[in-house]
Amino acid sequence: DAKTTQPPSMDCAEGRAANLPCNHSTISGNEYVYWYRQIHSQGPQYIIHGLKNNETNEMASLIITEDRKSSTLILPHATLRDTAVYYCIVRPAFGYSTLTFGKGTMLLVSP
Amino acid sequence: EPEVTQTPSHQVTQMGQEVILRCVPISNHLYFYWYRQILGQKVEFLVSFYNNEISEKSEIFDDQFSVERPDGSNFTLKIRSTKLEDSAMYFCASREGQGTDTQYFGPGTRLTVL
C-alpha cells in the first residue's frame, strides 16, 4: 500500500490557491515525493516531484517540511480544469520502482 | 511535446477471448509499464519492462498476461483468455532512464469484457 495519507476530498473556489496536504511520516532518505493527478479516468498526469527542497514549475509548487514527513502541493490559481484526484506518492530514487497509487484527494474547484 | 499513445481507446470483447492492448511509449524512453484501474478503484501496477524483459510484476500479472516490445516503437499487453474481472482501464507509462526520471502515462484503453 501507498505510504502516504491524504484527505479524501477538498473544495476550492476558482481563482484561489488550492493547498493539498500529504503525510509521509515513514519516508526514507532516498525517497522522492511525487504528485500526479487524474482527471475523470484519464491517464495520471505528472505534476511535480521533490526530495527535500521546495520545487516550483509551471503547474504547481511543492513545499516539503524540513523533517520531510509531510508536504503540500499548491495550485496557485485553481481553475475548473484543475478538478481531479490528486495523488501523493513516495518513490525511491533508484531502481525500477513502480508507482503505488493510493486513493488520493478529490479536489473540486467551484465557480 | 512527446506523449505516450494507446490504442484502441475502447475495446469490447467476449469472455475467453484474447485481447492485445497497444502502446507507443515516448521515443527515447527505456522503461515501460502497464497499470490498470478497475472502475472506482485505485490505479494498480501490473508490470514493468526494461531491456526486452520483465523487470518487475505484481501478483495481478499472472500467466494470462504477457507483454512484448515487438519492434522499436510499440509495447503491447496481451490477455490470453479474458475474464469479466479484467474489465478496467489499462494505462501504459514510460520513463527515460534510471534515477528520478518521471513516468508519463498514456490516455488509457477501456477494456470491457462481456
GROMACS .gro file of C-alpha atoms in nm:
model
  225
    1ASP     CA    1   0.000   0.000   0.000
    2ALA     CA    2   0.097   0.360  -0.052
    3LYS     CA    3   0.297   0.506   0.235
    4THR     CA    4   0.111   0.835   0.226
    5THR     CA    5  -0.200   0.981   0.387
    6GLN     CA    6  -0.419   1.238   0.212
    7PRO     CA    7  -0.762   1.382   0.289
    8PRO     CA    8  -1.028   1.215   0.072
    9SER     CA    9  -1.167   1.540  -0.062
   10MET     CA   10  -1.120   1.916  -0.069
   11ASP     CA   11  -1.301   2.212  -0.215
   12CYS     CA   12  -1.154   2.526  -0.364
   13ALA     CA   13  -1.301   2.837  -0.521
   14GLU     CA   14  -1.192   2.917  -0.874
   15GLY     CA   15  -0.903   3.163  -0.879
   16ARG     CA   16  -0.797   3.084  -0.524
   17ALA     CA   17  -0.494   2.881  -0.422
   18ALA     CA   18  -0.552   2.512  -0.361
   19ASN     CA   19  -0.330   2.364  -0.091
   20LEU     CA   20  -0.330   1.986  -0.087
   21PRO     CA   21  -0.159   1.821   0.212
   22CYS     CA   22   0.014   1.485   0.228
   23ASN     CA   23   0.163   1.299   0.521
   24HIS     CA   24   0.451   1.060   0.457
   25SER     CA   25   0.590   1.010   0.805
   26THR     CA   26   0.782   0.691   0.718
   27ILE     CA   27   0.962   0.837   0.418
   28SER     CA   28   1.325   0.730   0.395
   29GLY     CA   29   1.623   0.935   0.294
   30ASN     CA   30   1.638   0.819  -0.067
   31GLU     CA   31   1.268   0.855  -0.142
   32TYR     CA   32   1.123   1.133  -0.351
   33VAL     CA   33   0.775   1.279  -0.318
   34TYR     CA   34   0.582   1.273  -0.644
   35TRP     CA   35   0.248   1.432  -0.724
   36TYR     CA   36   0.022   1.315  -1.003
   37ARG     CA   37  -0.338   1.395  -1.084
   38GLN     CA   38  -0.611   1.210  -1.269
   39ILE     CA   39  -0.891   1.392  -1.440
   40HIS     CA   40  -1.200   1.173  -1.470
   41SER     CA   41  -1.043   0.834  -1.558
   42GLN     CA   42  -0.787   0.983  -1.794
   43GLY     CA   43  -0.427   0.870  -1.757
   44PRO     CA   44  -0.247   1.001  -1.448
   45GLN     CA   45  -0.070   1.327  -1.524
   46TYR     CA   46   0.265   1.413  -1.367
   47ILE     CA   47   0.267   1.740  -1.177
   48ILE     CA   48   0.587   1.780  -0.978
   49HIS     CA   49   0.834   1.596  -0.755
   50GLY     CA   50   1.095   1.680  -0.494
   51LEU     CA   51   1.339   1.537  -0.244
   52LYS     CA   52   1.385   1.795   0.030
   53ASN     CA   53   1.389   2.138  -0.129
   54ASN     CA   54   1.079   2.324  -0.233
   55GLU     CA   55   1.009   2.297  -0.602
   56THR     CA   56   0.808   2.504  -0.847
   57ASN     CA   57   0.713   2.453  -1.209
   58GLU     CA   58   0.455   2.592  -1.445
   59MET     CA   59   0.179   2.381  -1.291
   60ALA     CA   60   0.237   2.393  -0.917
   61SER     CA   61   0.463   2.438  -0.618
   62LEU     CA   62   0.570   2.165  -0.378
   63ILE     CA   63   0.655   2.252  -0.021
   64ILE     CA   64   0.829   1.977   0.178
   65THR     CA   65   0.873   2.017   0.553
   66GLU     CA   66   1.223   2.016   0.692
   67ASP     CA   67   1.177   1.674   0.852
   68ARG     CA   68   1.030   1.551   0.519
   69LYS     CA   69   0.738   1.389   0.696
   70SER     CA   70   0.479   1.591   0.510
   71SER     CA   71   0.437   1.804   0.202
   72THR     CA   72   0.188   2.040   0.042
   73LEU     CA   73   0.104   2.075  -0.324
   74ILE     CA   74  -0.001   2.428  -0.412
   75LEU     CA   75  -0.200   2.519  -0.722
   76PRO     CA   76  -0.166   2.897  -0.705
   77HIS     CA   77  -0.476   2.995  -0.903
   78ALA     CA   78  -0.709   2.698  -0.933
   79THR     CA   79  -0.933   2.672  -1.238
   80LEU     CA   80  -1.232   2.447  -1.308
   81ARG     CA   81  -0.999   2.227  -1.516
   82ASP     CA   82  -0.797   2.151  -1.204
   83THR     CA   83  -1.086   1.943  -1.069
   84ALA     CA   84  -0.927   1.600  -1.038
   85VAL     CA   85  -0.799   1.334  -0.800
   86TYR     CA   86  -0.452   1.429  -0.675
   87TYR     CA   87  -0.210   1.157  -0.571
   88CYS     CA   88   0.091   1.199  -0.345
   89ILE     CA   89   0.337   0.912  -0.395
   90VAL     CA   90   0.675   0.835  -0.243
   91ARG     CA   91   0.922   0.654  -0.459
   92PRO     CA   92   1.285   0.551  -0.421
   93ALA     CA   93   1.528   0.749  -0.628
   94PHE     CA   94   1.681   0.447  -0.799
   95GLY     CA   95   1.582   0.115  -0.939
   96TYR     CA   96   1.291   0.005  -1.148
   97SER     CA   97   1.048   0.107  -0.882
   98THR     CA   98   0.689   0.146  -0.973
   99LEU     CA   99   0.435   0.399  -0.856
  100THR     CA  100   0.198   0.288  -0.582
  101PHE     CA  101  -0.121   0.488  -0.601
  102GLY     CA  102  -0.344   0.543  -0.301
  103LYS     CA  103  -0.694   0.686  -0.308
  104GLY     CA  104  -0.569   1.043  -0.337
  105THR     CA  105  -0.758   1.365  -0.273
  106MET     CA  106  -1.056   1.458  -0.486
  107LEU     CA  107  -1.021   1.832  -0.544
  108LEU     CA  108  -1.339   2.006  -0.656
  109VAL     CA  109  -1.289   2.357  -0.791
  110SER     CA  110  -1.612   2.554  -0.799
  111PRO     CA  111  -1.703   2.881  -0.973
  112GLU     CA  112   0.551   1.773  -2.656
  113PRO     CA  113   0.613   1.397  -2.679
  114GLU     CA  114   0.343   1.180  -2.530
  115VAL     CA  115   0.252   0.819  -2.473
  116THR     CA  116  -0.024   0.697  -2.703
  117GLN     CA  117  -0.251   0.396  -2.665
  118THR     CA  118  -0.484   0.211  -2.898
  119PRO     CA  119  -0.766   0.134  -2.904
  120SER     CA  120  -0.931   0.381  -2.671
  121HIS     CA  121  -1.209   0.130  -2.602
  122GLN     CA  122  -1.209  -0.245  -2.658
  123VAL     CA  123  -1.511  -0.467  -2.610
  124THR     CA  124  -1.457  -0.843  -2.606
  125GLN     CA  125  -1.628  -1.163  -2.507
  126MET     CA  126  -1.514  -1.360  -2.206
  127GLY     CA  127  -1.247  -1.611  -2.303
  128GLN     CA  128  -1.121  -1.413  -2.600
  129GLU     CA  129  -0.768  -1.284  -2.637
  130VAL     CA  130  -0.703  -0.911  -2.648
  131ILE     CA  131  -0.395  -0.709  -2.727
  132LEU     CA  132  -0.364  -0.356  -2.599
  133ARG     CA  133  -0.111  -0.139  -2.773
  134CYS     CA  134   0.107   0.145  -2.654
  135VAL     CA  135   0.363   0.367  -2.819
  136PRO     CA  136   0.594   0.500  -2.546
  137ILE     CA  137   0.786   0.824  -2.574
  138SER     CA  138   1.062   0.760  -2.825
  139ASN     CA  139   1.379   0.790  -2.615
  140HIS     CA  140   1.235   0.616  -2.312
  141LEU     CA  141   1.377   0.286  -2.193
  142TYR     CA  142   1.141   0.173  -1.915
  143PHE     CA  143   0.784   0.073  -1.985
  144TYR     CA  144   0.492  -0.005  -1.756
  145TRP     CA  145   0.135  -0.126  -1.756
  146TYR     CA  146  -0.112  -0.026  -1.487
  147ARG     CA  147  -0.481  -0.091  -1.459
  148GLN     CA  148  -0.772   0.077  -1.283
  149ILE     CA  149  -1.095  -0.105  -1.218
  150LEU     CA  150  -1.387   0.136  -1.213
  151GLY     CA  151  -1.397   0.327  -0.885
  152GLN     CA  152  -1.077   0.170  -0.755
  153LYS     CA  153  -0.709   0.264  -0.729
  154VAL     CA  154  -0.460   0.259  -1.011
  155GLU     CA  155  -0.269  -0.070  -0.975
  156PHE     CA  156   0.072  -0.167  -1.109
  157LEU     CA  157   0.084  -0.469  -1.338
  158VAL     CA  158   0.430  -0.498  -1.490
  159SER     CA  159   0.748  -0.312  -1.576
  160PHE     CA  160   0.970  -0.386  -1.874
  161TYR     CA  161   1.329  -0.293  -1.948
  162ASN     CA  162   1.587  -0.416  -2.193
  163ASN     CA  163   1.338  -0.654  -2.352
  164GLU     CA  164   1.248  -0.835  -2.037
  165ILE     CA  165   1.012  -0.804  -1.744
  166SER     CA  166   1.186  -0.631  -1.455
  167GLU     CA  167   0.904  -0.644  -1.203
  168LYS     CA  168   0.548  -0.770  -1.193
  169SER     CA  169   0.263  -0.769  -0.946
  170GLU     CA  170   0.058  -1.064  -0.830
  171ILE     CA  171  -0.217  -0.948  -1.066
  172PHE     CA  172   0.011  -1.020  -1.362
  173ASP     CA  173  -0.045  -1.396  -1.383
  174ASP     CA  174   0.006  -1.640  -1.669
  175GLN     CA  175  -0.289  -1.494  -1.857
  176PHE     CA  176  -0.093  -1.174  -1.914
  177SER     CA  177   0.211  -1.116  -2.130
  178VAL     CA  178   0.398  -0.814  -2.259
  179GLU     CA  179   0.609  -0.764  -2.565
  180ARG     CA  180   0.802  -0.498  -2.747
  181PRO     CA  181   0.765  -0.636  -3.098
  182ASP     CA  182   0.951  -0.353  -3.265
  183GLY     CA  183   1.131  -0.033  -3.178
  184SER     CA  184   0.820   0.163  -3.103
  185ASN     CA  185   0.531  -0.049  -2.978
  186PHE     CA  186   0.477  -0.203  -2.636
  187THR     CA  187   0.187  -0.445  -2.603
  188LEU     CA  188  -0.012  -0.611  -2.326
  189LYS     CA  189  -0.182  -0.938  -2.416
  190ILE     CA  190  -0.454  -1.101  -2.211
  191ARG     CA  191  -0.484  -1.459  -2.330
  192SER     CA  192  -0.831  -1.553  -2.211
  193THR     CA  193  -1.022  -1.257  -2.075
  194LYS     CA  194  -1.240  -1.278  -1.767
  195LEU     CA  195  -1.520  -1.047  -1.657
  196GLU     CA  196  -1.293  -0.911  -1.383
  197ASP     CA  197  -1.038  -0.796  -1.641
  198SER     CA  198  -1.274  -0.512  -1.730
  199ALA     CA  199  -1.082  -0.197  -1.642
  200MET     CA  200  -0.888   0.099  -1.777
  201TYR     CA  201  -0.538  -0.006  -1.877
  202PHE     CA  202  -0.268   0.259  -1.872
  203CYS     CA  203   0.072   0.238  -2.032
  204ALA     CA  204   0.356   0.451  -1.896
  205SER     CA  205   0.717   0.509  -1.987
  206ARG     CA  206   1.021   0.680  -1.842
  207GLU     CA  207   1.351   0.779  -1.981
  208GLY     CA  208   1.608   0.607  -1.762
  209GLN     CA  209   1.722   0.545  -1.410
  210GLY     CA  210   1.715   0.780  -1.117
  211THR     CA  211   1.439   1.024  -1.058
  212ASP     CA  212   1.301   1.008  -1.407
  213THR     CA  213   0.932   1.065  -1.421
  214GLN     CA  214   0.680   0.817  -1.555
  215TYR     CA  215   0.449   0.957  -1.820
  216PHE     CA  216   0.115   0.793  -1.875
  217GLY     CA  217  -0.093   0.736  -2.182
  218PRO     CA  218  -0.466   0.814  -2.202
  219GLY     CA  219  -0.563   0.454  -2.139
  220THR     CA  220  -0.764   0.178  -2.304
  221ARG     CA  221  -1.102   0.094  -2.158
  222LEU     CA  222  -1.144  -0.283  -2.175
  223THR     CA  223  -1.496  -0.419  -2.137
  224VAL     CA  224  -1.534  -0.795  -2.108
  225LEU     CA  225  -1.886  -0.925  -2.166
   0.00000   0.00000   0.00000
